[in-house]
CSV table of C-alpha atoms in Angstrom, one decimal:
chain,number,residue,atom,x,y,z
S,112,UNK,CA,266.4,74.9,140.3
S,113,UNK,CA,263.1,73.5,138.9
S,114,UNK,CA,264.5,73.7,135.4
S,115,UNK,CA,267.5,71.6,136.4
S,116,UNK,CA,265.2,69.1,138.0
S,117,UNK,CA,263.1,68.9,134.8
S,118,UNK,CA,266.2,68.4,132.7
S,119,UNK,CA,267.4,65.5,134.8
S,120,UNK,CA,263.9,63.9,134.6
S,121,UNK,CA,263.8,64.3,130.8
S,122,UNK,CA,267.3,62.8,130.5
S,123,UNK,CA,266.4,59.8,132.6
S,124,UNK,CA,263.3,59.2,130.5
S,125,UNK,CA,265.3,59.2,127.3
S,126,UNK,CA,267.9,56.8,128.6
S,127,UNK,CA,270.6,59.4,129.0
S,128,UNK,CA,271.5,61.8,131.8
S,129,UNK,CA,271.5,61.1,135.5
S,130,UNK,CA,270.4,57.6,136.4
S,131,UNK,CA,269.6,56.5,132.9
S,132,UNK,CA,271.3,53.7,130.9
S,133,UNK,CA,271.6,53.2,127.2
S,134,UNK,CA,271.5,49.4,127.4
S,135,UNK,CA,267.7,49.3,127.5
S,136,UNK,CA,266.0,48.5,124.2
S,137,UNK,CA,263.3,50.6,122.8
S,138,UNK,CA,259.8,49.3,123.0
S,139,UNK,CA,259.5,48.8,119.3
S,140,UNK,CA,262.6,46.5,119.1
S,141,UNK,CA,261.4,44.5,122.1
S,142,UNK,CA,258.0,44.0,120.4
S,143,UNK,CA,259.6,42.8,117.2
S,144,UNK,CA,261.5,40.1,119.2
S,145,UNK,CA,258.3,38.9,120.8
S,146,UNK,CA,256.5,38.6,117.5
S,147,UNK,CA,259.0,36.2,116.0
S,148,UNK,CA,257.2,33.2,114.5
S,149,UNK,CA,258.1,29.8,115.9
S,150,UNK,CA,258.9,26.9,113.6
S,151,UNK,CA,256.3,24.2,112.8
S,152,UNK,CA,258.1,21.8,115.1
S,153,UNK,CA,257.8,24.4,117.9
S,154,UNK,CA,254.1,24.7,117.3
S,155,UNK,CA,253.7,20.9,117.6
S,156,UNK,CA,255.7,20.9,120.8
S,157,UNK,CA,253.5,23.6,122.1
S,158,UNK,CA,250.4,21.6,121.3
S,159,UNK,CA,251.8,18.5,123.0
S,160,UNK,CA,252.7,20.5,126.1
S,161,UNK,CA,249.2,22.1,126.1
S,162,UNK,CA,247.6,18.7,126.0
S,163,UNK,CA,249.8,17.4,128.8
S,164,UNK,CA,248.8,20.4,130.9
S,165,UNK,CA,245.1,19.8,130.3
S,166,UNK,CA,245.4,16.2,131.3
S,167,UNK,CA,247.3,17.2,134.5
S,168,UNK,CA,244.7,19.8,135.4
S,169,UNK,CA,241.9,17.3,134.9
S,170,UNK,CA,243.6,14.8,137.2
S,171,UNK,CA,244.1,17.4,139.9
S,172,UNK,CA,240.5,18.7,139.8
S,173,UNK,CA,239.0,15.2,140.2
S,174,UNK,CA,241.0,14.5,143.3
S,175,UNK,CA,239.9,17.0,145.9
S,176,UNK,CA,241.5,16.3,149.2
S,177,UNK,CA,239.6,19.0,151.1
S,178,UNK,CA,235.8,18.4,151.5
S,179,UNK,CA,233.6,21.2,150.6
S,180,UNK,CA,231.7,22.9,153.4
S,181,UNK,CA,228.0,22.4,153.7
S,182,UNK,CA,225.9,25.1,152.0
S,183,UNK,CA,223.7,25.8,154.9
S,184,UNK,CA,225.8,25.3,158.1
S,185,UNK,CA,224.0,26.2,161.3
S,186,UNK,CA,225.0,29.4,163.0
S,187,UNK,CA,226.4,29.5,166.6
S,188,UNK,CA,223.4,31.4,167.9
S,189,UNK,CA,221.0,28.8,166.3
S,190,UNK,CA,223.1,25.9,167.8
S,191,UNK,CA,222.9,27.4,171.3
S,192,UNK,CA,219.1,27.8,171.0
S,193,UNK,CA,218.9,24.2,169.8
S,194,UNK,CA,220.9,23.0,172.8
S,195,UNK,CA,218.6,24.9,175.2
S,196,UNK,CA,215.5,23.4,173.5
S,197,UNK,CA,216.8,19.8,173.2
S,198,UNK,CA,218.9,19.6,176.4
S,199,UNK,CA,221.8,18.1,174.4
S,200,UNK,CA,225.3,19.5,173.8
S,201,UNK,CA,226.1,19.9,170.1
S,202,UNK,CA,229.8,19.3,170.5
S,203,UNK,CA,229.2,15.9,172.2
S,204,UNK,CA,227.1,14.5,169.4
S,205,UNK,CA,228.3,11.9,167.0
S,206,UNK,CA,228.5,12.4,163.3
S,207,UNK,CA,225.0,11.1,162.5
S,208,UNK,CA,223.4,12.9,165.4
S,209,UNK,CA,225.1,16.1,164.5
S,210,UNK,CA,223.8,15.8,160.9
S,211,UNK,CA,220.3,15.3,162.2
S,212,UNK,CA,220.6,18.3,164.5
S,213,UNK,CA,222.0,20.4,161.6
S,214,UNK,CA,218.9,19.4,159.5
S,215,UNK,CA,216.6,20.4,162.3
S,216,UNK,CA,218.3,23.7,162.8
S,217,UNK,CA,218.3,24.5,159.1
S,218,UNK,CA,214.6,23.6,158.7
S,219,UNK,CA,213.7,25.8,161.7
S,220,UNK,CA,215.7,28.7,160.1
S,221,UNK,CA,213.9,28.2,156.8
S,222,UNK,CA,210.5,28.0,158.6
S,223,UNK,CA,211.3,31.3,160.4
S,224,UNK,CA,212.0,33.1,157.1
S,225,UNK,CA,208.7,32.3,155.6
């Protein structure tokens, strides 16, 4: 029983037997097809296409639509402690007040580490 199973497996690996097909190309023939040299015109087209791709990528990178997050954003625990100390609610602050509060919280954090 095991011998029959092994024969079927070997036949499938060679492309014959159960489940195998002879339409598949050997690896060496496929490699030769891939190594075919393009013509000089094809190389020029490739260079043009590569330049176009580089210009496209440069234009995309320069136009970031999503702002990057702040490097040292305050933690929730630190914000709650700041709210208790200051008597203000962080969520109700305006943009400028929130930036000031963030700076206070971050400087307190850095002072606590030292």
